[in-house]
Coordinates of C-alpha atoms and ligand atoms in Angstrom, one line a residue:
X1 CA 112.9 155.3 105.7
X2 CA 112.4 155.7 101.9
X3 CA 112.0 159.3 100.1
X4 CA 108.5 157.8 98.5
X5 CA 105.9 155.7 99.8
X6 CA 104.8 153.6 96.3
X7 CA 101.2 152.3 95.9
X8 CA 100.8 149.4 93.8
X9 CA 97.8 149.7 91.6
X10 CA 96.3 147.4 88.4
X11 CA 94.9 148.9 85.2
X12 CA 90.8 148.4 84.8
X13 CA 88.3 147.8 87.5
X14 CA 90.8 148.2 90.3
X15 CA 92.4 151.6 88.9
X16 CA 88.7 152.7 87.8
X17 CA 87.5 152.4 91.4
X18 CA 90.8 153.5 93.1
X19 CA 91.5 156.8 91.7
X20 CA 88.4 159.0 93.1
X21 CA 89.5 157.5 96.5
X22 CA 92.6 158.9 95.9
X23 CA 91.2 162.3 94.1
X24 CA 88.7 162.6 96.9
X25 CA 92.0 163.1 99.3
X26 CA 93.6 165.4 97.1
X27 CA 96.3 162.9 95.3
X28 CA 95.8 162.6 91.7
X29 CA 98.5 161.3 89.1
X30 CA 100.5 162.8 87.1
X31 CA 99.5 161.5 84.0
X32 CA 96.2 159.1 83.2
X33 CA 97.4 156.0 84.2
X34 CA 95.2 153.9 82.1
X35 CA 96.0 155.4 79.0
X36 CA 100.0 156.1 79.8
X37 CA 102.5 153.7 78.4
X38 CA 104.5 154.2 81.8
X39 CA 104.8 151.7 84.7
X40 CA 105.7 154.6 87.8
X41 CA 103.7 157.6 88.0
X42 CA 103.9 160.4 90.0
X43 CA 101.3 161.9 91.8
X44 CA 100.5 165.1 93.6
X45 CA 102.1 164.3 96.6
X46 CA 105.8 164.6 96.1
X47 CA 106.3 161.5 98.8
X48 CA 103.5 159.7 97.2
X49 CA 104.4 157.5 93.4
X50 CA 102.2 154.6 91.7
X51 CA 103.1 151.5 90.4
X52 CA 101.1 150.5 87.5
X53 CA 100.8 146.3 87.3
X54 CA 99.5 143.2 86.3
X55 CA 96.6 142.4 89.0
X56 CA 97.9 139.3 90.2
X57 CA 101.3 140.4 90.4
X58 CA 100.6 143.4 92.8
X59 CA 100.8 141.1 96.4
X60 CA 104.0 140.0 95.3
X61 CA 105.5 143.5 94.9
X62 CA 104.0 144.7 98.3
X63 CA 104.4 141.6 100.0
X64 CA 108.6 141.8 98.5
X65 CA 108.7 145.4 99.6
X66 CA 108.8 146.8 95.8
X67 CA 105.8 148.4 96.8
X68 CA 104.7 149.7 100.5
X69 CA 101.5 149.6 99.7
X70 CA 98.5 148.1 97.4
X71 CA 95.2 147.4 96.0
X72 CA 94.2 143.5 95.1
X73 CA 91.1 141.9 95.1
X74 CA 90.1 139.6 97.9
X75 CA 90.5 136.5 95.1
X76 CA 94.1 137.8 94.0
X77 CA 95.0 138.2 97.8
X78 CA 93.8 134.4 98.8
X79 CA 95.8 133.1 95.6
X80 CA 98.9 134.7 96.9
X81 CA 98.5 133.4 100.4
X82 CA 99.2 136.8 101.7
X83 CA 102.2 135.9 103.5
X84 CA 104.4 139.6 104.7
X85 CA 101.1 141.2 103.9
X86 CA 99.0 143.1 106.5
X87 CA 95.6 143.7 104.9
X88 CA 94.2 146.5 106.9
X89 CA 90.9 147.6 104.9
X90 CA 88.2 146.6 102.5
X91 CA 88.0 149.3 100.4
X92 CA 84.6 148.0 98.9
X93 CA 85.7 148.2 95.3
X94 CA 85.6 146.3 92.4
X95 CA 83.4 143.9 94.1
X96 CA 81.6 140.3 92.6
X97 CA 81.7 137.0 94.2
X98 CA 83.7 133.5 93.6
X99 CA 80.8 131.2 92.6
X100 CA 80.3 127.3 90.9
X101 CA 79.2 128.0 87.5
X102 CA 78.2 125.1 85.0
X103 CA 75.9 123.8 82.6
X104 CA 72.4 122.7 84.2
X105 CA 72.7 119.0 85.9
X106 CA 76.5 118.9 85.3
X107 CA 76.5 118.7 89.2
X108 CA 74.3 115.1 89.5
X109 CA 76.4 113.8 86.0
X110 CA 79.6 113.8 87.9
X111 CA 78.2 112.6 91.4
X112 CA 80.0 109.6 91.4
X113 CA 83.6 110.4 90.3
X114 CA 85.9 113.6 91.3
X115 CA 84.6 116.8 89.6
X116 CA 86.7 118.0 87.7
X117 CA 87.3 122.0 88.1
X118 CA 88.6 124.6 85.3
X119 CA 89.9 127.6 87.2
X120 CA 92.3 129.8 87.7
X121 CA 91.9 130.1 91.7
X122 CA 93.5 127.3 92.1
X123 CA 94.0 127.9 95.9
X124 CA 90.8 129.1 96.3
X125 CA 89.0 126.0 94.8
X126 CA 90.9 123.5 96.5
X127 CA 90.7 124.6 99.6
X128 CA 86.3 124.8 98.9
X129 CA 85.9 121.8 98.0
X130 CA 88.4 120.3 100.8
X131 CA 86.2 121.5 103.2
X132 CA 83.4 120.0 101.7
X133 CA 85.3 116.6 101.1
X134 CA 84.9 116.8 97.7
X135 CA 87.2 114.8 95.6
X136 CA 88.3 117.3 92.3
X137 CA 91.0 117.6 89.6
X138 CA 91.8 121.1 88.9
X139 CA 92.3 122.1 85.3
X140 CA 94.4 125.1 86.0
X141 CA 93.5 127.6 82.9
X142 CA 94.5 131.6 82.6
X143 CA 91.2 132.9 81.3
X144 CA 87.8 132.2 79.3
X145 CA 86.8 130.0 82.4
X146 CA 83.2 129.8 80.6
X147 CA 84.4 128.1 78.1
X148 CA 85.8 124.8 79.5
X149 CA 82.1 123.3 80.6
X150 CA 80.7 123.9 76.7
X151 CA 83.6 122.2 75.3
X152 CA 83.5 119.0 78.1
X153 CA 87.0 120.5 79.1
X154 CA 85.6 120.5 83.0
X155 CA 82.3 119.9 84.7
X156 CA 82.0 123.4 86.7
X157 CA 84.5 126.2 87.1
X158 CA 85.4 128.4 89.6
X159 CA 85.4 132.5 88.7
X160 CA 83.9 135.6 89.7
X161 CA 81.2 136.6 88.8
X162 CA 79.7 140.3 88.8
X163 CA 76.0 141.0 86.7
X164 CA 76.7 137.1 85.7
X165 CA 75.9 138.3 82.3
X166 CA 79.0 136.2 80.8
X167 CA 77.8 132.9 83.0
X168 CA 74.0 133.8 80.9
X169 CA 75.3 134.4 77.6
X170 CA 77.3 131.1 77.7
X171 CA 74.6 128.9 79.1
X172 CA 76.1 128.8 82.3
X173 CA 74.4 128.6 85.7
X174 CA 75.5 129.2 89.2
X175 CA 75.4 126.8 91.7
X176 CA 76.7 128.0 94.6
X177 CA 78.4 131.4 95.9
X178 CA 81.9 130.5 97.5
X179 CA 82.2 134.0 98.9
X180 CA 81.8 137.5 98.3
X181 CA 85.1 139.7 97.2
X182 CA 86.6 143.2 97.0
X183 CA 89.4 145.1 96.4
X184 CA 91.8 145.1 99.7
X185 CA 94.4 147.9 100.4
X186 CA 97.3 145.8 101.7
X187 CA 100.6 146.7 102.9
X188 CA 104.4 145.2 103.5
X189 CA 105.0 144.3 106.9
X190 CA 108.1 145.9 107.0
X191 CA 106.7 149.4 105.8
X192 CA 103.7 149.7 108.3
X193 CA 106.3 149.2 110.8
X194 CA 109.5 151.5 109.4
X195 CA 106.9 154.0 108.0
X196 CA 104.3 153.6 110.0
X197 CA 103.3 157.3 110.2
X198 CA 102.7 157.8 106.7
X199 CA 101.2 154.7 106.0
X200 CA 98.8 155.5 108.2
X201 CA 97.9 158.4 107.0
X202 CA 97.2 156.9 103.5
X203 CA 95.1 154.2 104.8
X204 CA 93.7 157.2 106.7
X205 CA 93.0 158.8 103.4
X206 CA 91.3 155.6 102.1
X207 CA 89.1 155.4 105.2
X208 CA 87.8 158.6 104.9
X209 CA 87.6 159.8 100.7
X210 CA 86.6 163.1 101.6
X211 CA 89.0 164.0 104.0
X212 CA 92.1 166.0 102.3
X213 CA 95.3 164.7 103.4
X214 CA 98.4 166.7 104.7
X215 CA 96.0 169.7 104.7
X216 CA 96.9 172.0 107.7
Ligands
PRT301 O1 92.6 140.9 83.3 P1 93.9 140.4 83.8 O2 94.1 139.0 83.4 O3 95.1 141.3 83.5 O4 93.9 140.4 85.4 P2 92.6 140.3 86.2 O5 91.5 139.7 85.5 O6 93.0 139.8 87.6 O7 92.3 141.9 86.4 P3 90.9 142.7 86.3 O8 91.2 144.1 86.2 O9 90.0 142.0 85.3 O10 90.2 142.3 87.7 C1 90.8 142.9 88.9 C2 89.9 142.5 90.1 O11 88.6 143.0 89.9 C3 89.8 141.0 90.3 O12 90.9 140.5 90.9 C4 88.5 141.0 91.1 O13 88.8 141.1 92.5 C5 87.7 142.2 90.7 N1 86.5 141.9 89.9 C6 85.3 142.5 90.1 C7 86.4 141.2 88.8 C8 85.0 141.2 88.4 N2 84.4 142.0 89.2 C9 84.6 140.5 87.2 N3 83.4 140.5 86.9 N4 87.3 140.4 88.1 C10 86.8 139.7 87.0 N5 85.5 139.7 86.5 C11 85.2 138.9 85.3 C12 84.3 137.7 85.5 O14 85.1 136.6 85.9 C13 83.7 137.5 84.1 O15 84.5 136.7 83.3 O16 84.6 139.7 84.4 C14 83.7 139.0 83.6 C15 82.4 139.7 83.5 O17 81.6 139.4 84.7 P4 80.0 139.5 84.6 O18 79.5 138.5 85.7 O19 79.6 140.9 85.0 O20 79.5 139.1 83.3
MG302 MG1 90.4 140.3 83.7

């Protein structure tokens, strides 16, 4: 058993929305992890250290055993596959929903020939519109998904969407809600099983904010 369990965390919405879960247990960082230039941070718990990391990257480090523990969104978790990851609770953070976003009509313009998707849920979209038995071609992009409709780059695209204020200030409309998404707590397989008693307690302490952990 290691000395420290490690929580895998992401700067922005994720740590935003994490940190008074953990506060409201009694575990706060050592330093302010969104302004700090360092990647572990202590807590504290003395057993208890963060990992401060890219979002997408944070199933790979739980799911690899860097990391017993983590928080990803639902879309970040569905990407990965989840493979070696047990995903025992929505936390109900940092949530939106994966939607169809386009300009008006682009739907009926591209009725007859595959639509052609800009994304970066690759997974996600394919595996939508597979279902449906709709022919597409993914045009895998990294970011400014809005974009790629305005320029004729793709028909629709696949991204979250929260107040849909960026889908409204580009033009863009929704047509159709793939599901809704969250912030998970996952954990390595391995871990839940070698450590299961303190990983249980922390998911305890994520199930229940106001409860203070390892108080007599
Ligand atoms: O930013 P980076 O590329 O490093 O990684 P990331 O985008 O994966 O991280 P981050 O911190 O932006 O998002 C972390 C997680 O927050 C995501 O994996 C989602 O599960 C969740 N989340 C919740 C969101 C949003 N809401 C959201 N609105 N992630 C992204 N957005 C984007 C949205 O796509 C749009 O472009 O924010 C923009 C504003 O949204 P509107 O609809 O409010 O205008
Ligand atoms: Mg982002």
């Amino acid at each position: 058993m290691s000395e420290q369990l490690t929580l895998a965390l992401s700067k922005g919405r994720i740590l935003e929305a994490t940190l008074p879960r953990l506060a409201a247990a009694g575990i706060t960082p050592t330093v302010d992890p969104e302004s700090s230039r360092q990647l572990i941070i202590g807590t504290s718990r003395p057993d208890l250290r963060l990992l401060v990391l890219r979002a997408t990257d944070v199933p790979t480090f739980v799911a690899y055993g860097a990391a017993d523990l983590g928080v990803a969104g639902k879309d970040v978790l569905l990407e990965h596959g989840g493979r070696d990851l047990y995903e025992p609770l929505d936390l109900g953070i940092a949530g939106c929903r994966m939607a169809i976003a386009g300009c008006p009509g682009a739907l009926a313009a591209a009725q007859h020939r595959p639509l052609r998707v800009a994304t970066k849920f690759e997974a996600i979209a394919r595996d939508h519109f597979a279902r449906r038995g709709r022919q597409i071609e993914i045009v895998k992009l990294y970011g400014s998904m809005e974009l790629a409709p305005i320029v004729g780059l793709a028909d629709v695209i696949v991204d979250l969407v929260d107040t849909g204020n960026t889908l409204a200030a580009n033009g863009l409309e929704t047509f159709e809600t793939i599901q809704s998404i969250s912030a998970r707590l996952v954990v390595n397989k391995a871990a839940q099983k070698l450590d299961n008693a303190r990983v249980r307690e922390l998911i305890a302490a994520f199930e229940a904010p106001d409860q203070t952990v390892g108080a007599p």
